Structure formats: C-alpha cells, structure tokens
Amino acid sequence: MGEESQEWAKIRRGRVKRVALVETAPKRPRISNSKKNNSPRTLQQSPLLLISRIFQLKLHLLFDDVIDGCISITMAAKDYKPVERSWHSTVRVGDYLYMWGGLQSDLPEVHNNDKKKALSSLMEVYHLPTGRWEQKPTTGNPPLGICTYASATIANEIFYFGGRCNHDNCYHNSLYSFNVDTFTWRELSPTTPHHGPMMKAHCSMVAFQVNGEDYLAVIGGHGPSSNNTPTQPNAQYDSKGMVPGFKRTNEIHYYKLSSGKWSSPNVTGDRPPPISSFTLTSITNDCAILFGGSTPNGTSNNAYIVNFSHTSVNFSELGEVSKQKPEEQWGHSSVFINSNSGPHLLVVGGFLKNDCWLLDINKRIWKQLVSIIMLYSGKI
C-alpha cells in the first residue's frame, strides 16, 4: 500500500487529524538571479498534517512587520465551531478565511445524494479581525470532488479542481469557481475522460498572470489508471508505490480563464518526476515554488522555482546553500512570506511530522524554527 493510501486509511479510522496553513495572496517581490552550481531559478495549498484541529487555529501572517496580520494561535469563537475534517483546504480572501469540504465523519460514501449536497453546499467562513467562525449556505451546484482537491484564488473567486468523491475509486477533473461576494458556485469545466488533466487528487494548482491574462496551472497528482483522460505528451505516469490501478503523474496543464480552455504548455528545465501531495506556492505574478511531495522514488525534500509564460513552463531545482534542510515530507503546508529581508517560504508539518522550516528564497538557506511563535515574537 502506498504512503498516501495508508495515511488515508488512518484518517478514515479517525487516527490522524490535520489542519492547514492559510495561503494569502502574496506581495510580489523581486527574486534574485544569483545562481550556484549552475542551478537555475526555480518555483504552494496543500494541506498540513498535525495532530490538531483546524478550528483551534487562526494562522495569518506577519514577518518583520511588513505583512498584514500576525502569525498567532487563537481559539475560535466559542459560539460556533466547524466540525472536524481532513483533506480540505482553507484560503484567504481579504479579511476572511474560506474553508470548504473535506473528509467529515458524516460524509456519505456515495457519488451524490441530498445529504452529500447539503454538506458540500456549506462554506465555513472565519473573520480574521474578530476571530469568529460562521457557517454560510451557498447557491449553485458545488463540486463532487469534496476531498483532496486543489484550490487557488484570483480576486474574489476561489477555484477548485479535481478531488476524490468519497466512494470507491471515483476521482474528478472538474474545475469550479466560487464567488465570495455572491456565494455562488459555477462549473467551468466538467469531469470527463476525454480531455484536460487526468481525473485525480493530491495535485496542486496555482494562479498566474501573463500580459494581463489570468491562468490556472495544475501540476502533478495521482488517480485511477482506467477510464481516464488521454495521457499528456512528454508527461510521465508511474504506478510505483501506488495501490493497484492507480498512477502518479507529473503532467502540467494550463486553464485560461478568458477562453475557458485547457492547454498543455511546453515544459523546460528540471521537470520533477511524477509527484503528489506537494505544495505549490505563488511568489510573484508568474512564478511559484514547489516543495516536497511523494514520488516513485520515495518522499522528496527538493524545491523548484517554477516560471510560467503563456505557452511554456520552466522548472529549475533550487540548489540550497545551507547544509540544514527539512527531511523528506509530503502532506505538509507552505505559505509565502515577503518581508524587508526578502522572500521566504514557511513549511510546516507533513505526515507524522510537526517541524517548522523557513527558506530564504534569494539566499537559498533553510532555517529550522522551534515553533511558529518564533516568527510572531521576533526571534528571527
């Protein structure tokens, strides 16, 4: 049984709970062009596994007093708390966090029925200034891929791709948008075995912009081998370490919002192997950083700078200067922090891990933190 499949079984039995770091829309720094050992420049909201509960945490970001808010751990409002869940995501838009879906104890193991739709039609909203949770109803049809999906934000919209349906081996490659002003769902691209990314979960998605055009990039993940989309030219699909009938991939797809179409960019540089359960974190309008994940060769602690253009994507593995670096991990969370001392990536947790690391992206130096509180208290 593969690492993620074993962990999924533990979560279903209630042995592991998880929380997620919240990724905010990053301020856009300048990334250093310095290189060492001929390592070119290289490119988060994947979830974090900790033995804790998401409704017990408020995590928003401050570093060197230049980012709105602060990193703190605060009890949520006592009058309402969301139910425990895992394999969900929480994203920030303005002063609010939006948490949707995930594996919950009363989620039916069915493709769709009234109870599942009722659960998936709820959005948990956390107001950062007051520390209060509120559950709000939504309109329209929400995605069926309610667990292990990928998400990203552009302005007042949250985008959700793929995910697991919570019954049998049902996976999706649909793309939905959720408008935080109207609380309305909209299907942009349906689940289909005929085109687009494969039906999958544990992939990552990031928004980027080129010449004023908005795009979404979907990278990696794993899903069933049968009845899936045609393979992408030059992408790899590998079953090593997976349960029978599943494959992990390193395929990369773009979705252009103005045209509503999927495309396959030309891939150059140090393309990662088939990979899942990694983080892909936006650091500029057209650049992101990929870290960790599960691959056919085991768990990874590699970092890549990913540069996007309208028809291509370039990966360059980040050659770290420091000897210290995180252990190989998957199922962790990463957030981008821009400060007076430059752009940083904060990496927390992972499957059966509770460590915390900070990467200085320009200097390519990792530093282990005793806790997130070190950031808040100004100890680094």
Short mmCIF file of C-alpha atoms in Angstrom, two decimals:
data_model
loop_
_atom_site.label_atom_id
_atom_site.label_comp_id
_atom_site.label_asym_id
_atom_site.label_seq_id
_atom_site.Cartn_x
_atom_site.Cartn_y
_atom_site.Cartn_z
CA MET A 1 0.00 0.00 0.00
CA GLY A 2 1.37 3.45 -0.90
CA GLU A 3 2.23 6.07 1.74
CA GLU A 4 -0.76 8.26 1.00
CA SER A 5 -3.18 5.33 0.80
CA GLN A 6 -2.06 4.10 4.22
CA GLU A 7 -2.44 7.58 5.66
CA TRP A 8 -5.88 7.94 4.06
CA ALA A 9 -6.99 4.74 5.81
CA LYS A 10 -5.76 6.09 9.15
CA ILE A 11 -7.69 9.30 8.69
CA ARG A 12 -10.85 7.39 7.83
CA ARG A 13 -10.44 5.45 11.10
CA GLY A 14 -10.05 8.71 12.99
CA ARG A 15 -6.42 8.12 13.97
CA VAL A 16 -4.97 11.21 12.31
CA LYS A 17 -6.36 14.71 12.11
CA ARG A 18 -4.98 17.62 10.16
CA VAL A 19 -5.02 21.37 9.84
CA ALA A 20 -3.99 23.63 7.00
CA LEU A 21 -1.91 26.76 6.87
CA VAL A 22 -3.72 29.56 5.13
CA GLU A 23 -2.15 30.91 1.96
CA THR A 24 -2.68 34.61 1.40
CA ALA A 25 -2.31 36.46 -1.86
CA PRO A 26 1.41 37.26 -1.89
CA LYS A 27 3.03 40.62 -2.36
CA ARG A 28 5.28 40.39 -5.38
CA PRO A 29 8.99 40.56 -4.55
CA ARG A 30 12.00 40.62 -6.79
CA ILE A 31 13.64 37.22 -6.95
CA SER A 32 17.42 37.18 -7.02
CA ASN A 33 19.11 35.95 -10.18
CA SER A 34 22.07 34.61 -8.24
CA LYS A 35 22.96 31.01 -9.05
CA LYS A 36 25.30 28.43 -7.65
CA ASN A 37 26.43 25.12 -9.10
CA ASN A 38 24.62 26.09 -12.30
CA SER A 39 21.27 25.72 -10.53
CA PRO A 40 18.82 27.98 -12.38
CA ARG A 41 15.94 29.78 -10.75
CA THR A 42 13.11 27.50 -9.68
CA LEU A 43 9.27 27.57 -8.39
CA GLN A 44 2.07 26.38 -2.57
CA GLN A 45 -2.16 24.75 -0.89
CA SER A 46 -1.56 21.66 0.04
CA PRO A 47 -2.69 20.62 3.48
CA LEU A 48 -0.66 20.16 6.62
CA LEU A 49 -0.86 17.08 8.82
CA LEU A 50 -0.60 17.85 12.51
CA ILE A 51 -2.30 16.25 15.46
CA SER A 52 -4.59 19.23 15.92
CA ARG A 53 -7.84 20.71 14.65
CA ILE A 54 -8.24 23.48 12.18
CA PHE A 55 -10.93 25.26 14.15
CA GLN A 56 -8.48 25.63 17.05
CA LEU A 57 -6.11 27.71 14.98
CA LYS A 58 -6.02 31.14 13.45
CA LEU A 59 -2.95 31.48 11.27
CA HIS A 60 -2.34 34.65 9.41
CA LEU A 61 0.91 36.16 8.55
CA LEU A 62 3.35 38.75 9.80
CA PHE A 63 7.08 38.80 9.22
CA ASP A 64 9.30 41.77 10.13
CA ASP A 65 6.15 43.91 10.47
CA VAL A 66 5.55 44.08 6.73
CA ILE A 67 2.70 41.62 6.25
CA ASP A 68 -0.85 42.36 7.34
CA GLY A 69 -1.92 40.49 10.44
CA CYS A 70 0.25 38.20 12.52
CA ILE A 71 1.12 34.58 12.99
CA SER A 72 -0.79 33.56 16.08
CA ILE A 73 -2.60 30.61 17.56
CA THR A 74 -6.02 31.67 18.79
CA MET A 75 -9.10 29.79 19.89
CA ALA A 76 -12.00 30.30 17.53
CA ALA A 77 -15.29 31.80 18.68
CA LYS A 78 -16.99 29.67 21.31
CA ASP A 79 -20.46 30.10 19.89
CA TYR A 80 -19.72 28.13 16.70
CA LYS A 81 -17.00 25.77 15.52
CA PRO A 82 -16.89 23.80 12.26
CA VAL A 83 -16.91 20.03 12.55
CA GLU A 84 -13.61 18.14 12.46
CA ARG A 85 -12.38 17.31 8.98
CA SER A 86 -9.33 16.45 6.88
CA TRP A 87 -8.23 16.62 3.22
CA HIS A 88 -9.80 20.07 2.81
CA SER A 89 -8.31 23.50 2.12
CA THR A 90 -8.64 26.94 3.66
CA VAL A 91 -7.87 30.06 1.62
CA ARG A 92 -7.85 33.75 2.42
CA VAL A 93 -9.67 36.49 0.53
CA GLY A 94 -9.47 39.88 2.21
CA ASP A 95 -10.24 39.65 5.93
CA TYR A 96 -11.88 36.24 5.65
CA LEU A 97 -10.82 32.60 5.51
CA TYR A 98 -12.95 30.22 3.46
CA MET A 99 -12.92 26.53 4.37
CA TRP A 100 -14.84 24.06 2.23
CA GLY A 101 -15.44 20.34 2.11
CA GLY A 102 -13.03 17.71 3.29
CA LEU A 103 -13.48 14.28 4.79
CA GLN A 104 -16.01 14.50 7.63
CA SER A 105 -17.41 11.78 9.87
CA ASP A 106 -20.92 12.11 8.47
CA LEU A 107 -19.95 12.49 4.79
CA PRO A 108 -21.84 9.78 2.85
CA GLU A 109 -19.75 7.35 0.81
CA VAL A 110 -21.84 7.96 -2.30
CA HIS A 111 -21.40 9.74 -5.62
CA ASN A 112 -24.14 12.21 -4.78
CA ASN A 113 -27.31 12.41 -2.73
CA ASP A 114 -29.25 15.01 -0.77
CA LYS A 115 -27.09 14.66 2.35
CA LYS A 116 -23.83 15.00 0.45
CA LYS A 117 -25.10 18.03 -1.45
CA ALA A 118 -26.29 19.61 1.80
CA LEU A 119 -22.82 19.19 3.34
CA SER A 120 -20.98 20.38 0.25
CA SER A 121 -23.25 23.42 -0.07
CA LEU A 122 -21.91 24.85 3.19
CA MET A 123 -18.96 27.22 3.39
CA GLU A 124 -17.18 27.79 6.71
CA VAL A 125 -16.09 31.43 6.98
CA TYR A 126 -13.64 32.79 9.55
CA HIS A 127 -13.46 36.54 10.17
CA LEU A 128 -9.82 37.36 10.97
CA PRO A 129 -10.33 40.67 12.84
CA THR A 130 -12.91 39.21 15.26
CA GLY A 131 -11.80 35.57 15.39
CA ARG A 132 -15.32 34.30 14.74
CA TRP A 133 -16.48 31.38 12.63
CA GLU A 134 -19.72 31.44 10.69
CA GLN A 135 -21.31 28.76 8.53
CA LYS A 136 -22.94 30.10 5.38
CA PRO A 137 -25.09 28.42 2.72
CA THR A 138 -24.11 28.61 -0.94
CA THR A 139 -26.10 28.50 -4.16
CA GLY A 140 -25.50 26.54 -7.34
CA ASN A 141 -24.06 23.05 -7.61
CA PRO A 142 -20.82 22.50 -5.66
CA PRO A 143 -18.08 20.13 -6.88
CA LEU A 144 -18.45 16.39 -6.28
CA GLY A 145 -14.72 16.10 -5.60
CA ILE A 146 -15.05 17.11 -1.97
CA CYS A 147 -11.75 15.70 -0.61
CA THR A 148 -8.08 16.07 -1.64
CA TYR A 149 -8.89 18.67 -4.29
CA ALA A 150 -6.66 21.60 -5.33
CA SER A 151 -7.60 25.25 -4.85
CA ALA A 152 -6.38 28.72 -5.82
CA THR A 153 -7.70 32.28 -5.71
CA ILE A 154 -7.97 35.14 -8.18
CA ALA A 155 -9.52 38.37 -6.85
CA ASN A 156 -12.93 37.47 -5.34
CA GLU A 157 -13.09 33.94 -6.76
CA ILE A 158 -11.83 30.65 -5.35
CA PHE A 159 -11.15 27.88 -7.87
CA TYR A 160 -11.43 24.17 -7.06
CA PHE A 161 -10.00 21.41 -9.22
CA GLY A 162 -10.38 17.63 -9.13
CA GLY A 163 -10.52 15.68 -5.89
CA ARG A 164 -11.93 12.46 -4.56
CA CYS A 165 -15.65 11.80 -4.41
CA ASN A 166 -15.53 9.67 -1.18
CA HIS A 167 -16.84 6.48 -2.76
CA ASP A 168 -15.00 3.63 -4.45
CA ASN A 169 -12.30 4.94 -6.80
CA CYS A 170 -14.24 7.95 -8.03
CA TYR A 171 -11.97 10.90 -8.86
CA HIS A 172 -12.66 14.11 -10.74
CA ASN A 173 -11.01 16.56 -13.14
CA SER A 174 -13.72 19.20 -12.97
CA LEU A 175 -12.96 22.88 -12.39
CA TYR A 176 -15.33 25.08 -10.39
CA SER A 177 -15.29 28.69 -9.27
CA PHE A 178 -16.81 30.05 -6.07
CA ASN A 179 -17.62 33.77 -5.84
CA VAL A 180 -17.12 35.07 -2.29
CA ASP A 181 -19.39 38.08 -2.94
CA THR A 182 -22.42 36.13 -4.18
CA PHE A 183 -21.62 32.75 -2.54
CA THR A 184 -22.42 31.09 -5.84
CA TRP A 185 -20.80 28.02 -7.43
CA ARG A 186 -20.13 27.85 -11.16
CA GLU A 187 -18.87 24.87 -13.15
CA LEU A 188 -16.15 25.94 -15.58
CA SER A 189 -15.07 22.53 -16.87
CA PRO A 190 -16.89 19.23 -16.17
CA THR A 191 -15.41 15.90 -15.16
CA THR A 192 -14.66 13.99 -18.36
CA PRO A 193 -12.43 11.13 -19.54
CA HIS A 194 -11.91 12.87 -22.89
CA HIS A 195 -9.73 15.95 -22.32
CA GLY A 196 -7.87 18.09 -19.83
CA PRO A 197 -5.89 16.86 -16.81
CA MET A 198 -6.48 13.30 -15.67
CA MET A 199 -9.14 12.64 -13.03
CA LYS A 200 -7.02 12.88 -9.90
CA ALA A 201 -6.37 14.13 -6.38
CA HIS A 202 -3.34 15.27 -4.35
CA CYS A 203 -2.27 17.62 -7.16
CA SER A 204 -1.62 21.35 -6.73
CA MET A 205 -2.97 24.40 -8.53
CA VAL A 206 -1.71 27.97 -8.66
CA ALA A 207 -2.95 31.14 -10.35
CA PHE A 208 -0.62 33.21 -12.52
CA GLN A 209 -0.88 36.15 -14.89
CA VAL A 210 0.86 36.86 -18.18
CA ASN A 211 0.27 40.10 -20.14
CA GLY A 212 -2.87 40.79 -18.13
CA GLU A 213 -4.35 37.33 -18.83
CA ASP A 214 -5.30 35.12 -15.88
CA TYR A 215 -4.40 31.42 -15.91
CA LEU A 216 -4.54 28.45 -13.58
CA ALA A 217 -1.77 25.84 -13.64
CA VAL A 218 -2.48 22.30 -12.40
CA ILE A 219 0.57 20.15 -11.67
CA GLY A 220 1.05 16.51 -10.62
CA GLY A 221 -1.27 14.35 -8.54
CA HIS A 222 -2.46 10.77 -8.78
CA GLY A 223 -5.59 8.97 -9.89
CA PRO A 224 -7.01 5.78 -11.39
CA SER A 225 -5.34 4.33 -14.48
CA SER A 226 -8.53 3.17 -16.20
CA ASN A 227 -11.25 5.29 -17.77
CA ASN A 228 -9.12 8.41 -17.51
CA THR A 229 -8.13 11.17 -19.90
CA PRO A 230 -5.60 10.57 -22.69
CA THR A 231 -2.03 10.84 -21.48
CA GLN A 232 -0.28 14.16 -21.98
CA PRO A 233 2.66 14.11 -24.42
CA ASN A 234 6.02 14.04 -22.61
CA ALA A 235 4.40 13.62 -19.18
CA GLN A 236 5.17 10.56 -17.06
CA TYR A 237 2.71 8.22 -15.35
CA ASP A 238 4.09 5.79 -12.76
CA SER A 239 2.41 3.15 -10.59
CA LYS A 240 5.38 2.51 -8.27
CA GLY A 241 4.32 2.87 -4.63
CA MET A 242 0.65 3.23 -5.57
CA VAL A 243 -2.24 0.89 -4.83
CA PRO A 244 -3.11 -1.34 -7.82
CA GLY A 245 -4.89 0.52 -10.60
CA PHE A 246 -3.50 3.96 -9.73
CA LYS A 247 -0.76 6.09 -11.22
CA ARG A 248 1.12 9.18 -10.13
CA THR A 249 1.92 11.83 -12.75
CA ASN A 250 3.95 14.97 -13.46
CA GLU A 251 1.57 16.29 -16.12
CA ILE A 252 1.09 20.07 -16.29
CA HIS A 253 -1.99 21.80 -17.65
CA TYR A 254 -3.00 25.43 -18.06
CA TYR A 255 -6.55 26.74 -17.90
CA LYS A 256 -7.03 30.17 -19.50
CA LEU A 257 -9.92 31.94 -17.85
CA SER A 258 -10.81 34.19 -20.78
CA SER A 259 -11.15 31.28 -23.22
CA GLY A 260 -12.31 28.57 -20.81
CA LYS A 261 -9.93 26.05 -22.39
CA TRP A 262 -7.25 23.66 -21.16
CA SER A 263 -3.84 23.57 -22.82
CA SER A 264 -0.53 21.73 -22.45
CA PRO A 265 2.46 24.08 -22.07
CA ASN A 266 5.94 23.29 -23.31
CA VAL A 267 7.99 22.12 -20.31
CA THR A 268 11.68 23.00 -19.96
CA GLY A 269 14.32 22.69 -17.27
CA ASP A 270 14.42 20.33 -14.28
CA ARG A 271 10.96 18.82 -14.52
CA PRO A 272 10.07 16.92 -11.32
CA PRO A 273 9.26 13.21 -11.54
CA PRO A 274 5.65 12.07 -11.10
CA ILE A 275 4.69 13.74 -7.83
CA SER A 276 1.75 14.18 -5.47
CA SER A 277 0.98 15.69 -2.05
CA PHE A 278 3.46 18.54 -2.52
CA THR A 279 2.98 22.28 -2.11
CA LEU A 280 2.94 24.85 -4.92
CA THR A 281 3.12 28.39 -3.56
CA SER A 282 2.80 31.57 -5.61
CA ILE A 283 5.64 34.07 -5.09
CA THR A 284 5.16 36.53 -8.00
CA ASN A 285 2.57 37.07 -10.74
CA ASP A 286 4.23 34.43 -12.92
CA CYS A 287 6.42 32.42 -10.55
CA ALA A 288 5.87 29.86 -7.80
CA ILE A 289 7.87 27.48 -5.61
CA LEU A 290 7.25 23.74 -5.44
CA PHE A 291 8.41 21.80 -2.37
CA GLY A 292 8.38 18.21 -1.14
CA GLY A 293 5.87 15.57 -2.14
CA SER A 294 5.62 11.86 -2.79
CA THR A 295 7.35 10.38 -5.87
CA PRO A 296 8.05 6.89 -7.28
CA ASN A 297 11.49 7.10 -5.66
CA GLY A 298 10.12 7.98 -2.23
CA THR A 299 9.35 11.17 -0.39
CA SER A 300 11.07 14.35 -1.58
CA ASN A 301 12.56 17.42 0.08
CA ASN A 302 13.52 19.11 -3.18
CA ALA A 303 12.46 22.66 -4.01
CA TYR A 304 11.90 24.01 -7.53
CA ILE A 305 11.35 27.52 -8.82
CA VAL A 306 8.60 27.38 -11.46
CA ASN A 307 8.39 30.19 -14.02
CA PHE A 308 5.24 30.45 -16.15
CA SER A 309 4.72 32.02 -19.57
CA HIS A 310 1.61 31.83 -21.74
CA THR A 311 2.78 28.73 -23.66
CA SER A 312 5.58 27.27 -21.53
CA VAL A 313 6.73 26.49 -18.01
CA ASN A 314 10.29 26.20 -16.74
CA PHE A 315 11.43 24.28 -13.66
CA SER A 316 14.79 24.83 -12.02
CA GLU A 317 15.76 22.89 -8.95
CA LEU A 318 16.79 25.14 -6.10
CA GLY A 319 20.32 24.30 -5.03
CA GLU A 320 20.33 25.14 -1.33
CA VAL A 321 23.45 26.68 0.19
CA SER A 322 22.76 25.56 3.76
CA LYS A 323 23.57 22.05 4.95
CA GLN A 324 20.46 22.07 7.12
CA LYS A 325 17.19 21.41 5.33
CA PRO A 326 13.85 19.76 6.07
CA GLU A 327 13.56 16.00 5.95
CA GLU A 328 11.69 14.47 3.04
CA GLN A 329 7.98 15.08 3.55
CA TRP A 330 4.54 15.04 1.99
CA GLY A 331 1.15 16.28 3.16
CA HIS A 332 2.76 19.42 4.63
CA SER A 333 1.70 23.05 4.23
CA SER A 334 3.62 26.00 2.85
CA VAL A 335 2.97 29.74 2.81
CA PHE A 336 4.83 32.62 1.19
CA ILE A 337 6.13 35.45 3.37
CA ASN A 338 7.53 38.67 1.87
CA SER A 339 9.49 40.89 4.22
CA ASN A 340 12.16 43.56 4.42
CA SER A 341 14.73 40.77 4.42
CA GLY A 342 13.37 39.27 1.21
CA PRO A 343 11.01 36.49 0.10
CA HIS A 344 10.68 33.44 2.34
CA LEU A 345 8.81 30.13 2.26
CA LEU A 346 7.44 28.78 5.54
CA VAL A 347 7.00 24.98 5.57
CA VAL A 348 5.15 23.32 8.45
CA GLY A 349 4.41 19.72 9.30
CA GLY A 350 3.66 16.86 6.98
CA PHE A 351 2.58 13.28 7.52
CA LEU A 352 3.62 12.32 11.08
CA LYS A 353 5.79 15.47 11.30
CA ASN A 354 5.49 18.62 13.39
CA ASP A 355 8.62 20.54 12.44
CA CYS A 356 8.75 24.06 11.03
CA TRP A 357 11.24 25.45 8.49
CA LEU A 358 11.86 28.81 6.85
CA LEU A 359 13.56 29.10 3.45
CA ASP A 360 15.24 32.35 2.42
CA ILE A 361 14.48 32.05 -1.30
CA ASN A 362 17.11 34.51 -2.53
CA LYS A 363 19.92 33.19 -0.32
CA ARG A 364 18.72 29.58 -0.67
CA ILE A 365 19.22 28.99 3.04
CA TRP A 366 16.94 26.89 5.25
CA LYS A 367 16.47 27.58 8.96
CA GLN A 368 14.62 25.33 11.36
CA LEU A 369 12.27 27.10 13.76
CA VAL A 370 11.43 25.82 17.21
CA SER A 371 7.85 26.89 16.55
CA ILE A 372 5.76 29.32 14.54
CA ILE A 373 5.75 31.53 17.63
CA MET A 374 9.38 32.42 16.84
CA LEU A 375 8.10 34.44 13.90
CA TYR A 376 5.48 36.23 15.95
CA SER A 377 7.82 37.04 18.83
CA GLY A 378 10.51 38.47 16.54
CA LYS A 379 13.14 35.88 17.48
CA ILE A 380 14.31 35.50 13.88
#
